[in-house]
Tab-separated table of C-alpha atoms and ligand atoms in Angstrom:
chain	number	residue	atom	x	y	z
A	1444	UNK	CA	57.683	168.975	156.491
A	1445	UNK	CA	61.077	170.521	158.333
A	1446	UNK	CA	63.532	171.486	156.737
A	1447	UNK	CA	66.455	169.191	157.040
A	1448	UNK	CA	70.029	170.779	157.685
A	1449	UNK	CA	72.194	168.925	155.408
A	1450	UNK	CA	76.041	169.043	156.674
A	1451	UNK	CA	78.620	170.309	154.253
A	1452	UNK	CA	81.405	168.804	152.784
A	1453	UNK	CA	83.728	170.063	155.376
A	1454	UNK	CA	81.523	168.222	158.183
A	1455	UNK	CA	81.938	165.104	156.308
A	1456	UNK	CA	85.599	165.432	155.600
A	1457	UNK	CA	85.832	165.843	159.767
A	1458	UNK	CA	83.675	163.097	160.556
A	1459	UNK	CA	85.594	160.847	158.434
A	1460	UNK	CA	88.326	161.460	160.357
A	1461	UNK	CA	87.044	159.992	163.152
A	1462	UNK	CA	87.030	155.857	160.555
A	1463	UNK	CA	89.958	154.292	161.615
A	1464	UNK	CA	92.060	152.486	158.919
A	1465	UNK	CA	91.330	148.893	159.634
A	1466	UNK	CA	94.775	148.060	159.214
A	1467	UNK	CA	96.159	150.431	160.932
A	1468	UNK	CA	93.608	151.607	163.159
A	1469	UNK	CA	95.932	154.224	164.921
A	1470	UNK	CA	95.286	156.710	161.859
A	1471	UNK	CA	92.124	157.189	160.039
A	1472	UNK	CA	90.936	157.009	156.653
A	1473	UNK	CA	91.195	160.394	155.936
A	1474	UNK	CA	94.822	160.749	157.549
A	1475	UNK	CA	95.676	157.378	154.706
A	1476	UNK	CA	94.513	160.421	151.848
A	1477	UNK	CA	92.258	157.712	150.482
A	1478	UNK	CA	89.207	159.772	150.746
A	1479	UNK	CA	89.038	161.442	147.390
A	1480	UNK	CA	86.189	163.242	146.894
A	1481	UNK	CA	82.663	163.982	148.807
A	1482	UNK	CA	79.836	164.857	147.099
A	1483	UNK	CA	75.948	165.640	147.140
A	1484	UNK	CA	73.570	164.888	144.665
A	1485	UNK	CA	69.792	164.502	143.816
A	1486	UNK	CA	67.089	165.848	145.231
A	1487	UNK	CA	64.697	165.601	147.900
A	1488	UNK	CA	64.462	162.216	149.717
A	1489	UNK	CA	66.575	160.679	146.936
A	1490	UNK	CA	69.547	163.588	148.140
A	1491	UNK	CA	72.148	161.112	148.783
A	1492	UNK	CA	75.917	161.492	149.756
A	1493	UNK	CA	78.691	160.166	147.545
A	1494	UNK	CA	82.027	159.503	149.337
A	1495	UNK	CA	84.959	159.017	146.917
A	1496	UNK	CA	87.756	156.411	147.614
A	1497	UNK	CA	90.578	154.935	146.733
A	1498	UNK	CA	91.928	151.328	148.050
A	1499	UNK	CA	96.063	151.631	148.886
A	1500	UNK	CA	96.053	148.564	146.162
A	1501	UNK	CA	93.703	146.847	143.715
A	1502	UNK	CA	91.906	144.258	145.764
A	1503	UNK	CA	92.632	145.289	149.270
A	1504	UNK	CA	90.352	143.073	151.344
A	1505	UNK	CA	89.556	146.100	153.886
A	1506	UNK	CA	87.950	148.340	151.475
A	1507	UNK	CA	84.668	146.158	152.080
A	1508	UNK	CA	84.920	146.943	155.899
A	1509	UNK	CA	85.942	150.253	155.449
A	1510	UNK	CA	82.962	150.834	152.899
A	1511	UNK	CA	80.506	149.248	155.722
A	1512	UNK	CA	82.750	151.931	158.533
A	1513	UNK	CA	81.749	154.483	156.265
A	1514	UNK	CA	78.392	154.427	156.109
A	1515	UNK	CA	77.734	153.355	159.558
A	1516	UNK	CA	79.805	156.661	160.547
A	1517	UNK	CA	77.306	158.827	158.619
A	1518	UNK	CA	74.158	157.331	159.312
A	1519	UNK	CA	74.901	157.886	163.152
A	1520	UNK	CA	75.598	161.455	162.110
A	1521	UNK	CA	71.657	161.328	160.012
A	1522	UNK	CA	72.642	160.920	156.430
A	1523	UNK	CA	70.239	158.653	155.116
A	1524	UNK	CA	71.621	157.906	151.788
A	1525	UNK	CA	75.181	157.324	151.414
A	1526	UNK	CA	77.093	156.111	148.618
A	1527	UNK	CA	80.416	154.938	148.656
A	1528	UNK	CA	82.021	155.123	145.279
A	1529	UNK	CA	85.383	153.220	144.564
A	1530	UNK	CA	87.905	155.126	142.343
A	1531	UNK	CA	90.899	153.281	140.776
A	1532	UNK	CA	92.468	155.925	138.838
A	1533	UNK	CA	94.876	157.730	139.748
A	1534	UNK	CA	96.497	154.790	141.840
A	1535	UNK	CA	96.692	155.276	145.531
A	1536	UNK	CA	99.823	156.036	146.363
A	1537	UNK	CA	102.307	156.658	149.883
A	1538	UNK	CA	102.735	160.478	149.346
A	1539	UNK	CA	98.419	160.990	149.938
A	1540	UNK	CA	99.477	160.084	153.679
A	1541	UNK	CA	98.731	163.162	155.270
A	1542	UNK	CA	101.584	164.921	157.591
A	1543	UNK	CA	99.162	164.250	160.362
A	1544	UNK	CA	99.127	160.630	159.228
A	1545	UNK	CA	102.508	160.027	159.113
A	1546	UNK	CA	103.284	161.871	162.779
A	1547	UNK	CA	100.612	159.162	163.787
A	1548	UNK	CA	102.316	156.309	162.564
A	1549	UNK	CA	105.846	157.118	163.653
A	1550	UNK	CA	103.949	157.982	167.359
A	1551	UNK	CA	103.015	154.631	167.167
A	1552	UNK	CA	106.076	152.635	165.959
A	1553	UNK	CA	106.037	152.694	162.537
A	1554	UNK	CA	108.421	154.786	160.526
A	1555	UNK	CA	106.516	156.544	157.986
A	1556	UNK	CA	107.004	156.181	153.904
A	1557	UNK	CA	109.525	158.933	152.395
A	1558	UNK	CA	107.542	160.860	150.196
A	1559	UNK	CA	108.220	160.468	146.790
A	1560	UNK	CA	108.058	164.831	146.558
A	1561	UNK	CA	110.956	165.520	149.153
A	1562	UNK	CA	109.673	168.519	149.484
A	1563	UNK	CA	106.640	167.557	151.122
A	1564	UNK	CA	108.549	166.600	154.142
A	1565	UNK	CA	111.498	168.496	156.033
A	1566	UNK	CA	112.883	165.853	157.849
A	1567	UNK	CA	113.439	163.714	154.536
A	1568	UNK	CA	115.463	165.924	153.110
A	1569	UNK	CA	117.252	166.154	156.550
A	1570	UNK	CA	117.809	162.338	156.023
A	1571	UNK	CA	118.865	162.490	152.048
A	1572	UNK	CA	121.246	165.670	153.469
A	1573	UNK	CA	122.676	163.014	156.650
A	1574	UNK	CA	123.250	160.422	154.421
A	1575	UNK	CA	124.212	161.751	150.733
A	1576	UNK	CA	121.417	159.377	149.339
A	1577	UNK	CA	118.066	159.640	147.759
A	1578	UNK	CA	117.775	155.973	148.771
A	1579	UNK	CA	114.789	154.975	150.977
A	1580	UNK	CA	116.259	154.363	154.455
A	1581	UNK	CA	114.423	153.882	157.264
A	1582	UNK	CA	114.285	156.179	160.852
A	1583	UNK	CA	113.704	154.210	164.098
A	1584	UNK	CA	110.135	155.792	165.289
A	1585	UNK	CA	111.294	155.555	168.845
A	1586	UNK	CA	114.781	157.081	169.183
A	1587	UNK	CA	115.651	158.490	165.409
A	1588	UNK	CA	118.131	156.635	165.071
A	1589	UNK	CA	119.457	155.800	161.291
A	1590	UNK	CA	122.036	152.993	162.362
A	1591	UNK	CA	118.949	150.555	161.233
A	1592	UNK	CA	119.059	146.573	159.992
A	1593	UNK	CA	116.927	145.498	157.496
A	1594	UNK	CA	114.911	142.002	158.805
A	1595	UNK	CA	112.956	141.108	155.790
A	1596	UNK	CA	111.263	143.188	153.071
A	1597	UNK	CA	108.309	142.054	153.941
A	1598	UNK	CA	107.003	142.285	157.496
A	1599	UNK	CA	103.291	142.304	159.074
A	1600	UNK	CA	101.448	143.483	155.572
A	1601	UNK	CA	102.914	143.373	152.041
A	1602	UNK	CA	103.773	146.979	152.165
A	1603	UNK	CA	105.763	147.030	155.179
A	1604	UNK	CA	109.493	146.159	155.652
A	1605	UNK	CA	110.895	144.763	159.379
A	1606	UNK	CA	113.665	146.574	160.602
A	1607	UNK	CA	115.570	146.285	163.918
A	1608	UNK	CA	116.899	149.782	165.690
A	1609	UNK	CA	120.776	148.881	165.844
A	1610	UNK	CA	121.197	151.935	168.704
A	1611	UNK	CA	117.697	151.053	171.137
A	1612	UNK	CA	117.399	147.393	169.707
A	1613	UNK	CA	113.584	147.764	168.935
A	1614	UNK	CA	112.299	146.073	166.094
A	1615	UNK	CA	109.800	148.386	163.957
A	1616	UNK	CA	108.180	148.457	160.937
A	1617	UNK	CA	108.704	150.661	157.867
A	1618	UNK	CA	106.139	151.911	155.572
A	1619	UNK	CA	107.653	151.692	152.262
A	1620	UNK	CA	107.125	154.244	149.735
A	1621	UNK	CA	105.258	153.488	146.709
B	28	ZN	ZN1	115.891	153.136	168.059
């Protein structure tokens, strides 16, 4: 029988890069940090792949697609046995975005969570220097602009807020940190 090259880890990690989020299918799931863990295990033709993840909130309808994304992304790649493993603990939380994600999502018109560890992120400590608050305030994506109005707290999904740029007069939405 040949040999069979497995791919390592670091393969997977980059092919997972490649599953959109289903909600936001402008960054993946990988650039959302809920990809936790990626393991193998047994041996043989029961060596199976377990992928590790964590839903943004308990009972998020898209982990079920992104579970099915998942293994359809690595059987196209020739892992035969995949196993997608859901992880509750520690909560998901805004700050696993990854600084790729978050460029992403304010490229595409959504201004990206704070994170909660300022010093994960330059330009939020620019902002908490600007405006002499450690207050979450929104950034239009498209011009930077902080003269922002609040439309309602909650806009398209539960954990996004609807602003309106005062200065370009775009609406956006914010990604709120939590
Ligand atoms: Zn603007």
């Amino acid at each position: 029988m040949a040999a069979t090259i497995e791919p390592s880890v670091a393969d997977v990690f980059a092919w997972l890069d490649a599953v959109p989020d289903p909600e936001i299918p402008v960054i993946s799931i990988r650039d959302l940090g809920i990809v936790r863990d990626v393991w193998w295990s047994g041996e043989g033709m029961e060596r199976t792949l377990t992928i590790s993840i964590t839903p943004t909130y308990v009972g998020c309808p898209a982990m079920r697609v992104i579970e099915a994304d998942i293994v359809a992304a690595l059987s196209a790649r020739g892992v035969a046995h995949t196993n997608v493993e859901m992880r509750l603990a520690p909560a998901w939380t805004t700050d696993w975005l990854t600084a790729n994600g978050r460029e992403k999502l304010r490229a595409y018109g959504i201004s990206p969570p704070r994170p909660r560890d300022l010093a994960a992120d330059p330009r939020a400590l620019d902002l908490v220097a600007l405006l002499g608050t450690l207050e979450e305030r929104a950034a239009c994506p498209r011009c930077g602009s902080l003269d922002v109005a609040l439309v309602t707290r909650f806009g398209s999904t539960p954990c996004k807020a609807q602003y309106r740029c005062v200065t370009c007069r775009e609406p956006f939405d914010h990604f709120k940190a939590h």
